[in-house]
Amino acid sequence: MAIEASNFIEEFINEDLAEGKVTTVHTRFPPEPNGYLHIGHCKALAIDFGTAKKYGGMCNLRMDDTNPAKEDTEYVDAIKEDIHWLGFDWEDRFFYGSDYFDKDYEYAVELIKKGLAYVCELSADQMDEYRGDLQNPAKSPWRDRPMEESLDLFERMKNGEFPDGKYTLRAKIDLASGNFWMRDPVIYRIKHMHHHRHGDKWCIYPTYDFAHPIQDALEGITHSLCSLEFEIHRPLYNWVIENVSVPHTPRQIEFARLNITNTVLSKRFLRGLVESGQVDGWDDPRMPTLCGLRRRGYTGASIVDFCGRIGVAKSDSLVDLRLLEACIRDELNETAPRRVAVLDPIKVIIDNYPADKTEEFELPNHPQNPEMGTRKVKFTRELYIDAEDFAEVPPPKFFRLKPDGEVRLMGAYIIKCGEIVKNADGSIKEIHATADLETGNGNPVDGRKIKGTIHWLSADNTIDAEVILYENLLTLEDPSKLPEDKQYTDYINENSKTVLKNAKLEPSLADAKPGDKFQFVRTGYFCVDTKNPGVFNRVVTLKDGYKPAK
């Protein structure tokens, strides 16, 4: 199979194929069902499924449910939904890590019988105390426990005779290893916890480092692709494969995990935000979870595009969040219909326009895509414009509406600002203007230049809506540089969610369905909230200063 490699993972795979070590590429994606997938998981997911697809191979979906703590079928269902949303499928290759509990136990017994595992009585604190350092080996007074005694104790552990923490099963490898993960690591521990699939059948559970290579081998995985923090675990992964009688020999390959500016990709932190009520659930549009991004208005294609743009690296780096925003912006720029929305309305009265008159102006649904057609927007004497398009004391080079200034109403007339009427508190009640009625979507007959164009809506032809403007959840740009005396919650952005309850929208948006996406002209890209129909979430602004590195 001659496939040009585009990254170091594919180079390794090509080597294995060329040497005949494998004939079919078989990968797996093994999420823990103890939370929702986030954008960091998506990188691994895209690599696992994408690599298999490129080589015409297979990719298993396997729930890593070997630790019963906080695992739930809710998360299993959510993970499946997210993967399908991204455009990937596992067909009939869906498994649970707990499917192999019986085999895990058999292989643990095999190790004991080979003299390669023993039951240890050290507590967790004692293990830390006896773990040694680079000059001194670790210690365990139970390392030479007779095989028969370890077999007996291990079976009794399985039968529930001992409390949590009383015993562990440890692999007998090398207490003096420079790799501390090889210093007789724990491979089984006692946990009297209810498992979401097996109930109370088991009270001992294998560690990830022991169970995962066995799972890969039993499923015939050829390449176990995982993030860089598992590189130091690879010798243990290989040791397990080499010392139990599994039918296959997978190869573990590590890649750099995804780190994004202003984003913490820690399930513990994200769960804390949810449980403390600092966000509106796992699918809060500010969350980096896939369900949160979906509710915000991101598409699966834009996220897969993002993963493709960042590539596959061997060393960690920090990716600018604006690259993700650029991906959805590029997609919606091509696909999103244009609509008018006045988010912070100010009333404008056209004094020289008849009060009983209504006319229609035609606006394109997509200026760069004529095939999407046009729509008609009503024009009347009373209009709404956005507050940011008016300045009573304008800054330099302000080309929107200002006292005695002229501006074009998009697709309609040029108007000139007149009287400004204020409320008792000093806020603007309404602005009076006159229209050049000879300029209906045309240029002034006297040739004068009008530099500014603003959007508008007829005050009699709008719908009221709630619009939510989202920004970064965190103000800390590089989460890896958290000061020692601070917590991530100290950097919650107070402006991460701004609710506008009095927005005025085109009447056609009344028919928008949950998940529908639009460009609000001159404002940004917005999506109808999937939980609260009638609420529009800002997906991303129209423009950003992000420029990819050359």
Coordinates of C-alpha atoms in Angstrom, one line a residue:
M1 CA 0.0 0.0 0.0
A2 CA 1.9 3.1 -1.3
I3 CA 0.4 6.1 0.6
E4 CA 2.4 9.3 0.9
A5 CA 2.9 10.1 4.6
S6 CA 1.9 13.5 5.8
N7 CA 3.1 13.1 9.3
F8 CA 5.4 11.0 11.5
I9 CA 2.6 8.6 12.5
E10 CA 2.0 7.7 8.9
E11 CA 5.7 7.3 8.3
F12 CA 5.8 4.7 11.1
I13 CA 2.8 3.0 9.6
N14 CA 4.4 2.9 6.2
E15 CA 7.4 1.3 7.7
D16 CA 5.3 -1.4 9.3
L17 CA 3.5 -2.0 6.1
A18 CA 6.6 -2.1 4.0
E19 CA 8.3 -4.6 6.4
G20 CA 5.2 -6.8 6.4
K21 CA 4.6 -6.3 10.2
V22 CA 0.9 -5.4 9.4
T23 CA -1.2 -5.8 6.3
T24 CA -4.3 -3.8 7.5
V25 CA -4.2 -0.6 9.6
H26 CA -6.4 -1.0 12.7
T27 CA -6.7 1.9 15.2
R28 CA -9.0 2.6 18.1
F29 CA -10.5 5.6 20.0
P30 CA -10.8 4.9 23.7
P31 CA -12.6 7.7 25.6
E32 CA -13.5 7.4 29.3
P33 CA -17.3 7.7 29.7
N34 CA -17.0 10.0 32.8
G35 CA -17.6 13.3 31.0
Y36 CA -18.3 14.9 27.7
L37 CA -15.8 15.0 24.8
H38 CA -14.0 18.3 24.4
I39 CA -12.0 19.8 21.5
G40 CA -8.8 18.2 22.9
H41 CA -10.4 14.7 22.4
C42 CA -11.3 15.7 18.9
K43 CA -7.7 15.9 17.8
A44 CA -7.1 12.3 19.0
L45 CA -10.4 11.2 17.5
A46 CA -9.6 12.8 14.2
I47 CA -6.2 11.2 14.1
D48 CA -7.5 7.7 15.1
F49 CA -10.5 7.6 12.7
G50 CA -8.8 9.7 10.0
T51 CA -5.6 7.5 9.9
A52 CA -7.7 4.4 9.6
K53 CA -9.8 5.9 6.8
K54 CA -6.7 7.1 4.9
Y55 CA -5.2 3.6 4.8
G56 CA -8.6 1.8 4.1
G57 CA -8.4 0.3 7.6
M58 CA -10.7 0.1 10.6
C59 CA -11.1 2.1 13.8
N60 CA -12.8 0.8 16.9
L61 CA -14.7 2.9 19.4
R62 CA -14.0 1.5 22.8
M63 CA -15.4 3.0 26.1
D64 CA -12.5 2.9 28.6
D65 CA -14.8 2.0 31.5
T66 CA -12.3 0.1 33.6
N67 CA -12.6 2.7 36.5
P68 CA -16.1 2.7 37.8
A69 CA -15.8 6.2 39.3
K70 CA -18.2 8.7 37.7
E71 CA -18.9 6.5 34.6
D72 CA -22.4 6.7 33.3
T73 CA -24.4 5.7 30.2
E74 CA -25.3 9.4 29.7
Y75 CA -21.7 10.0 28.7
V76 CA -21.6 6.9 26.5
D77 CA -24.6 8.2 24.5
A78 CA -23.1 11.7 24.3
I79 CA -19.8 10.4 23.0
K80 CA -21.4 8.4 20.3
E81 CA -23.5 11.5 19.2
D82 CA -20.4 13.7 19.1
I83 CA -18.4 11.3 17.0
H84 CA -21.2 10.9 14.5
W85 CA -21.6 14.7 14.4
L86 CA -18.0 15.0 13.4
G87 CA -18.6 12.7 10.5
F88 CA -16.9 9.5 11.8
D89 CA -18.4 6.0 12.3
W90 CA -17.2 2.8 13.9
E91 CA -19.8 0.6 12.2
D92 CA -20.0 -2.6 14.2
R93 CA -16.7 -2.1 16.1
F94 CA -18.1 -0.8 19.3
F95 CA -16.6 -2.2 22.6
Y96 CA -16.2 -1.5 26.3
G97 CA -13.0 -1.9 28.2
S98 CA -15.0 -3.8 30.8
D99 CA -15.8 -6.4 28.1
Y100 CA -12.4 -7.8 28.9
F101 CA -12.5 -7.9 32.7
D102 CA -12.4 -11.7 32.7
K103 CA -9.4 -11.8 30.4
D104 CA -7.7 -9.1 32.4
Y105 CA -8.0 -11.3 35.5
E106 CA -6.8 -14.4 33.6
Y107 CA -3.7 -12.5 32.4
A108 CA -3.0 -11.1 35.9
V109 CA -3.1 -14.7 37.2
E110 CA -0.7 -15.7 34.4
L111 CA 1.7 -13.0 35.5
I112 CA 1.6 -14.2 39.1
K113 CA 2.2 -17.8 38.0
K114 CA 5.2 -16.6 35.9
G115 CA 6.6 -14.9 39.0
L116 CA 6.0 -11.5 37.3
A117 CA 3.4 -10.1 39.7
Y118 CA 2.8 -10.2 43.5
V119 CA 0.2 -9.0 46.0
C120 CA 1.5 -6.0 48.0
E121 CA 0.3 -4.7 51.3
L122 CA 1.8 -1.2 51.1
S123 CA -0.7 1.6 51.3
A124 CA -0.7 4.4 48.8
D125 CA 1.2 6.6 51.2
Q126 CA 3.8 3.9 51.9
M127 CA 4.3 3.4 48.2
D128 CA 5.1 7.1 47.8
E129 CA 7.5 6.8 50.8
Y130 CA 9.2 3.7 49.3
R131 CA 9.3 4.8 45.7
G132 CA 12.9 6.0 45.9
D133 CA 14.6 8.5 43.6
L134 CA 17.1 8.4 40.8
Q135 CA 19.9 7.4 43.1
N136 CA 17.9 5.0 45.2
P137 CA 15.6 2.1 44.1
A138 CA 12.0 1.7 45.2
K139 CA 11.3 -0.9 48.0
S140 CA 8.6 -3.4 48.7
P141 CA 8.8 -5.9 51.6
W142 CA 6.2 -8.1 49.7
R143 CA 8.1 -8.4 46.5
D144 CA 9.2 -12.0 47.3
R145 CA 5.9 -13.2 48.5
P146 CA 5.5 -16.8 47.4
M147 CA 3.5 -17.2 44.2
E148 CA 0.9 -19.5 45.8
E149 CA 0.3 -16.9 48.5
S150 CA -0.2 -14.2 45.9
L151 CA -2.6 -16.4 43.9
D152 CA -4.6 -17.1 47.0
L153 CA -4.8 -13.4 48.1
F154 CA -5.6 -12.2 44.6
E155 CA -8.5 -14.6 44.3
R156 CA -9.7 -13.5 47.7
M157 CA -9.4 -9.9 46.6
K158 CA -11.7 -10.7 43.7
N159 CA -14.1 -12.4 46.0
G160 CA -14.5 -9.3 48.1
E161 CA -12.9 -10.4 51.3
F162 CA -10.8 -7.3 51.8
P163 CA -11.5 -3.6 52.1
D164 CA -10.4 -0.9 49.7
G165 CA -6.7 -0.2 50.0
K166 CA -5.8 -3.4 51.9
Y167 CA -3.9 -5.0 49.0
T168 CA -2.8 -4.2 45.4
L169 CA -1.4 -6.5 42.7
R170 CA 1.9 -5.1 41.4
A171 CA 3.8 -6.1 38.3
K172 CA 7.3 -7.4 39.2
I173 CA 9.6 -5.4 36.8
D174 CA 12.5 -3.3 38.1
L175 CA 12.5 -1.3 41.3
A176 CA 15.7 0.5 40.2
S177 CA 14.4 1.6 36.8
G178 CA 15.0 5.1 35.8
N179 CA 11.5 5.1 34.5
F180 CA 9.4 5.3 37.7
W181 CA 6.4 3.8 35.9
M182 CA 8.4 0.6 35.6
R183 CA 9.1 0.4 39.4
D184 CA 6.7 -2.5 40.0
P185 CA 3.6 -0.5 39.1
V186 CA 0.2 -1.4 40.5
I187 CA -1.9 -3.3 38.0
Y188 CA -5.0 -4.1 40.2
R189 CA -6.6 -2.5 43.2
I190 CA -9.6 -3.1 45.3
K191 CA -12.5 -0.8 44.7
H192 CA -15.9 -1.7 46.2
M193 CA -17.8 0.4 43.7
H194 CA -20.8 -0.2 41.5
H195 CA -20.0 -0.5 37.8
H196 CA -22.4 1.0 35.3
R197 CA -22.5 -2.2 33.3
H198 CA -21.4 -5.0 35.6
G199 CA -23.0 -3.9 38.8
D200 CA -21.3 -5.4 41.8
K201 CA -19.8 -8.4 40.1
W202 CA -16.3 -7.0 40.4
C203 CA -14.6 -5.3 43.4
I204 CA -11.1 -5.3 41.9
Y205 CA -10.3 -3.3 38.8
P206 CA -7.3 -3.2 36.5
T207 CA -5.3 0.0 36.0
Y208 CA -5.3 1.6 32.6
D209 CA -1.7 0.7 32.0
F210 CA -2.4 -2.9 32.4
A211 CA -5.8 -3.1 30.8
H212 CA -5.2 -1.0 27.8
P213 CA -2.5 -3.0 26.0
I214 CA -4.6 -6.1 26.6
Q215 CA -7.7 -4.5 25.1
D216 CA -5.7 -3.4 22.1
A217 CA -4.2 -6.8 21.6
L218 CA -7.5 -8.7 21.9
E219 CA -9.1 -6.4 19.3
G220 CA -6.3 -6.8 16.9
I221 CA -5.3 -3.1 17.0
T222 CA -2.1 -2.5 14.9
H223 CA -1.3 1.0 16.0
S224 CA -2.3 2.4 19.4
L225 CA -2.2 6.2 18.8
C226 CA -2.2 8.2 22.0
S227 CA -1.2 11.6 23.4
L228 CA 2.4 12.5 24.4
E229 CA 1.9 12.0 28.2
F230 CA 1.8 8.2 27.5
E231 CA 5.2 8.1 26.0
I232 CA 6.8 7.4 29.3
H233 CA 4.2 4.6 29.8
R234 CA 5.2 2.9 26.5
P235 CA 7.8 0.6 28.1
L236 CA 5.1 -0.7 30.5
Y237 CA 2.6 -1.1 27.6
N238 CA 5.2 -3.2 25.7
W239 CA 6.1 -5.2 28.9
V240 CA 2.5 -6.2 29.3
I241 CA 2.2 -7.3 25.7
E242 CA 5.4 -9.3 25.9
N243 CA 4.6 -11.1 29.1
V244 CA 1.0 -12.2 28.7
S245 CA -0.2 -14.6 26.1
V246 CA -2.2 -12.1 24.0
P247 CA -2.8 -12.9 20.3
H248 CA -1.5 -9.7 18.7
T249 CA 1.3 -7.1 19.2
P250 CA 0.1 -3.6 18.8
R251 CA 2.5 -0.6 18.4
Q252 CA 2.0 2.4 20.6
I253 CA 2.8 5.8 18.9
E254 CA 2.5 9.1 20.7
F255 CA 1.6 12.6 19.4
A256 CA 1.4 16.0 21.1
R257 CA -1.9 16.8 22.8
L258 CA -3.9 19.9 21.9
N259 CA -3.4 23.0 24.0
I260 CA -5.4 26.1 23.1
T261 CA -5.1 29.7 24.3
N262 CA -7.7 30.8 26.9
T263 CA -8.9 27.2 27.2
V264 CA -8.5 24.6 29.9
L265 CA -9.0 21.0 28.6
S266 CA -9.3 19.3 31.9
K267 CA -12.4 17.2 32.7
R268 CA -12.0 17.9 36.4
F269 CA -12.0 21.6 35.8
L270 CA -14.9 21.5 33.3
R271 CA -16.9 19.3 35.7
G272 CA -16.2 21.8 38.5
L273 CA -17.5 24.6 36.3
V274 CA -20.7 22.6 35.7
E275 CA -21.2 21.5 39.3
S276 CA -20.5 25.0 40.7
G277 CA -23.0 26.6 38.4
Q278 CA -20.5 28.9 36.8
V279 CA -21.7 27.7 33.4
D280 CA -25.0 26.5 32.2
G281 CA -24.1 22.8 31.9
W282 CA -21.7 20.7 29.8
D283 CA -23.3 22.2 26.7
D284 CA -22.9 25.8 27.7
P285 CA -21.8 27.5 24.5
R286 CA -18.7 28.9 26.3
M287 CA -17.5 25.4 27.1
P288 CA -14.8 23.6 24.9
T289 CA -17.0 20.5 24.9
L290 CA -18.1 19.3 21.5
C291 CA -21.8 19.6 22.6
G292 CA -21.1 23.2 23.8
L293 CA -19.4 24.1 20.5
R294 CA -22.3 22.5 18.6
R295 CA -24.8 24.5 20.6
R296 CA -22.8 27.6 20.0
G297 CA -23.1 27.1 16.3
Y298 CA -19.8 25.3 15.3
T299 CA -20.1 22.5 12.7
G300 CA -18.4 19.2 12.8
A301 CA -16.7 20.0 9.5
S302 CA -15.2 23.2 10.9
I303 CA -13.7 21.3 13.9
V304 CA -12.3 18.5 11.7
D305 CA -10.9 21.3 9.5
F306 CA -9.2 22.8 12.6
C307 CA -7.7 19.5 13.5
G308 CA -6.3 19.2 10.0
R309 CA -4.8 22.7 10.0
I310 CA -3.0 22.2 13.3
G311 CA -1.5 19.0 12.0
V312 CA 0.2 16.2 14.0
A313 CA 3.3 17.1 16.0
K314 CA 5.6 15.3 18.3
S315 CA 6.2 18.2 20.7
D316 CA 3.6 20.2 22.7
S317 CA 2.7 23.7 21.5
L318 CA 0.0 26.3 22.2
V319 CA -2.6 26.8 19.4
D320 CA -4.3 30.1 19.0
L321 CA -8.0 29.8 19.7
R322 CA -8.6 32.3 16.8
L323 CA -7.5 29.5 14.4
L324 CA -10.6 27.5 15.5
E325 CA -12.7 30.7 15.0
A326 CA -11.2 31.2 11.6
C327 CA -12.3 27.7 10.6
I328 CA -16.0 28.2 11.4
R329 CA -15.8 31.8 10.0
D330 CA -14.5 30.5 6.7
E331 CA -17.2 27.9 6.4
L332 CA -20.1 30.2 7.4
N333 CA -18.9 32.9 5.1
E334 CA -19.6 30.5 2.3
T335 CA -22.8 28.9 3.6
A336 CA -24.7 31.3 6.0
P337 CA -27.6 33.3 4.6
R338 CA -27.4 37.0 5.3
R339 CA -30.0 38.7 7.5
V340 CA -30.4 42.0 9.3
A341 CA -30.4 42.3 13.0
V342 CA -30.3 45.4 15.1
L343 CA -28.8 44.3 18.4
D344 CA -28.9 47.5 20.4
P345 CA -31.7 49.5 18.8
I346 CA -32.1 53.3 18.5
K347 CA -35.2 54.6 16.8
V348 CA -34.7 56.9 13.8
I349 CA -37.6 58.9 12.3
I350 CA -37.3 60.0 8.7
D351 CA -39.2 63.3 8.9
N352 CA -39.7 63.8 5.2
Y353 CA -40.9 60.3 4.6
P354 CA -44.8 59.8 4.5
A355 CA -46.1 58.2 7.7
D356 CA -48.6 56.0 5.7
K357 CA -46.1 54.8 3.1
T358 CA -44.3 51.4 3.0
E359 CA -42.0 50.3 0.3
E360 CA -39.7 47.3 -0.1
F361 CA -36.0 47.1 -0.9
E362 CA -34.4 44.0 -2.2
L363 CA -31.4 42.6 -0.4
P364 CA -29.3 39.6 -1.4
N365 CA -29.3 36.5 0.7
H366 CA -25.6 36.1 -0.1
P367 CA -23.8 38.8 -2.0
Q368 CA -21.1 36.4 -3.3
N369 CA -23.6 33.6 -4.1
P370 CA -26.4 34.9 -6.4
E371 CA -27.9 31.4 -6.5
M372 CA -29.1 31.9 -2.9
G373 CA -31.5 34.5 -4.2
T374 CA -32.8 37.7 -2.7
R375 CA -35.4 38.8 -0.1
K376 CA -37.5 42.0 0.3
V377 CA -37.2 44.2 3.4
K378 CA -39.8 46.8 4.2
F379 CA -39.0 50.5 4.6
T380 CA -41.1 52.9 6.7
R381 CA -40.9 56.3 8.3
E382 CA -39.7 54.9 11.6
L383 CA -36.6 52.7 11.6
Y384 CA -34.2 51.1 14.0
I385 CA -30.4 51.4 13.7
D386 CA -27.7 50.0 16.0
A387 CA -26.5 52.2 18.8
E388 CA -22.9 51.7 17.8
D389 CA -23.7 53.2 14.4
F390 CA -24.4 56.6 16.0
A391 CA -22.0 59.0 17.8
E392 CA -23.2 62.3 19.2
V393 CA -19.5 63.2 19.7
P394 CA -17.9 61.2 17.0
P395 CA -14.2 60.0 17.1
P396 CA -11.9 60.8 14.2
K397 CA -12.7 59.0 11.0
F398 CA -16.2 58.0 12.2
F399 CA -18.2 57.5 8.9
R400 CA -21.5 56.4 10.4
L401 CA -24.4 58.5 11.6
K402 CA -23.4 61.8 13.5
P403 CA -24.9 65.2 14.0
D404 CA -25.4 66.9 10.6
G405 CA -23.7 63.9 8.9
E406 CA -24.9 61.8 6.1
V407 CA -24.9 58.0 5.9
R408 CA -26.4 55.4 3.5
L409 CA -29.0 53.0 4.9
M410 CA -27.8 49.7 3.4
G411 CA -29.7 49.0 0.2
A412 CA -31.9 52.1 0.6
Y413 CA -31.7 55.9 1.0
I414 CA -29.0 58.2 2.2
I415 CA -30.1 60.1 5.3
K416 CA -28.9 63.1 7.2
C417 CA -29.0 63.4 10.9
G418 CA -31.1 66.1 12.4
E419 CA -32.7 66.6 15.9
I420 CA -31.6 64.2 18.7
V421 CA -34.3 63.7 21.3
K422 CA -33.3 62.4 24.7
N423 CA -35.0 60.8 27.7
A424 CA -34.9 62.4 31.1
D425 CA -31.9 60.3 32.1
G426 CA -29.9 61.7 29.1
S427 CA -30.2 58.5 27.0
I428 CA -31.3 58.8 23.4
K429 CA -35.0 58.4 22.8
E430 CA -35.0 58.9 19.0
I431 CA -33.1 60.6 16.2
H432 CA -34.8 62.6 13.5
A433 CA -33.3 62.6 10.0
T434 CA -34.2 63.5 6.5
A435 CA -33.7 61.2 3.5
D436 CA -32.5 62.0 0.1
L437 CA -35.4 60.4 -1.6
E438 CA -33.6 60.5 -5.0
T439 CA -31.1 58.0 -3.8
G440 CA -33.1 54.8 -3.3
N441 CA -30.2 52.3 -3.5
G442 CA -28.4 54.7 -5.8
N443 CA -25.8 57.5 -5.7
P444 CA -26.6 61.2 -5.1
V445 CA -27.4 63.1 -8.3
D446 CA -25.0 65.9 -7.3
G447 CA -22.1 63.4 -7.1
R448 CA -21.3 63.9 -3.4
K449 CA -19.5 61.0 -1.7
I450 CA -21.0 59.1 1.2
K451 CA -18.4 57.1 3.0
G452 CA -20.5 55.2 5.5
T453 CA -23.2 52.5 5.2
I454 CA -25.2 51.1 8.1
H455 CA -27.9 48.5 8.5
W456 CA -31.5 49.2 9.6
L457 CA -34.9 47.7 10.0
S458 CA -38.4 49.1 9.8
A459 CA -39.7 49.6 13.3
D460 CA -43.1 48.2 12.2
N461 CA -41.6 45.1 10.7
T462 CA -39.3 43.3 13.2
I463 CA -39.4 40.5 15.7
D464 CA -38.1 40.8 19.2
A465 CA -35.4 38.3 20.2
E466 CA -32.8 37.6 22.8
V467 CA -29.3 37.5 21.4
I468 CA -26.3 36.3 23.4
L469 CA -22.7 37.4 22.7
Y470 CA -20.1 35.0 23.8
E471 CA -16.4 35.6 24.3
N472 CA -13.5 33.6 25.8
L473 CA -14.4 31.9 29.0
L474 CA -11.0 32.5 30.5
T475 CA -8.8 35.6 30.4
L476 CA -5.6 33.6 31.0
E477 CA -4.0 33.2 27.5
D478 CA -1.6 30.4 28.3
P479 CA -3.3 28.0 30.8
S480 CA 0.1 26.2 31.4
K481 CA 1.4 29.4 33.1
L482 CA -1.1 29.5 36.0
P483 CA 0.6 31.3 38.9
E484 CA 1.1 29.1 41.9
D485 CA -1.1 31.3 44.1
K486 CA -4.0 31.3 41.6
Q487 CA -6.7 28.9 40.3
Y488 CA -8.2 28.9 36.9
T489 CA -11.5 30.1 38.3
D490 CA -9.7 33.4 39.2
Y491 CA -9.5 34.0 35.4
I492 CA -13.2 33.6 34.5
N493 CA -14.0 36.3 32.0
E494 CA -16.9 38.4 33.4
N495 CA -17.8 39.4 29.9
S496 CA -17.8 35.9 28.5
K497 CA -21.6 36.1 28.2
T498 CA -23.6 39.2 27.3
V499 CA -27.3 38.9 27.0
L500 CA -29.2 41.4 24.7
K501 CA -32.9 41.1 25.4
N502 CA -34.2 43.8 23.1
A503 CA -32.7 42.9 19.8
K504 CA -34.8 43.6 16.6
L505 CA -34.5 41.0 13.8
E506 CA -35.9 40.6 10.3
P507 CA -39.4 39.0 10.4
S508 CA -38.1 36.1 8.3
L509 CA -36.0 34.9 11.2
A510 CA -39.2 34.0 13.1
D511 CA -39.2 30.8 11.0
A512 CA -35.6 29.9 11.9
K513 CA -35.2 26.4 13.4
P514 CA -32.8 25.4 16.2
G515 CA -29.3 25.1 14.8
D516 CA -29.9 27.3 11.8
K517 CA -27.0 29.7 11.2
F518 CA -27.0 33.2 9.7
Q519 CA -24.7 36.1 9.1
F520 CA -26.2 39.1 10.8
V521 CA -24.8 41.7 8.4
R522 CA -22.0 43.9 9.7
T523 CA -22.2 42.0 13.1
G524 CA -21.2 38.4 13.0
Y525 CA -22.4 34.8 12.6
F526 CA -25.2 33.6 14.8
C527 CA -27.0 30.3 15.4
V528 CA -30.5 29.6 16.8
D529 CA -30.0 28.1 20.2
T530 CA -30.9 24.4 20.3
K531 CA -32.3 24.6 23.9
N532 CA -34.1 27.9 23.7
P533 CA -35.7 28.5 20.3
G534 CA -35.9 32.2 19.6
V535 CA -32.5 32.8 21.3
F536 CA -29.6 33.5 18.9
N537 CA -26.1 32.7 20.0
R538 CA -23.1 34.5 18.4
V539 CA -20.9 31.9 16.9
V540 CA -18.0 34.2 16.0
T541 CA -17.5 37.8 15.0
L542 CA -17.2 38.7 11.3
K543 CA -13.4 39.5 11.4
D544 CA -10.5 38.9 13.6
G545 CA -6.8 39.9 13.5
Y546 CA -5.6 36.3 13.5
K547 CA -3.0 35.5 10.9
P548 CA -1.5 32.0 10.6
A549 CA 2.2 31.6 11.1
K550 CA 4.2 31.5 7.9

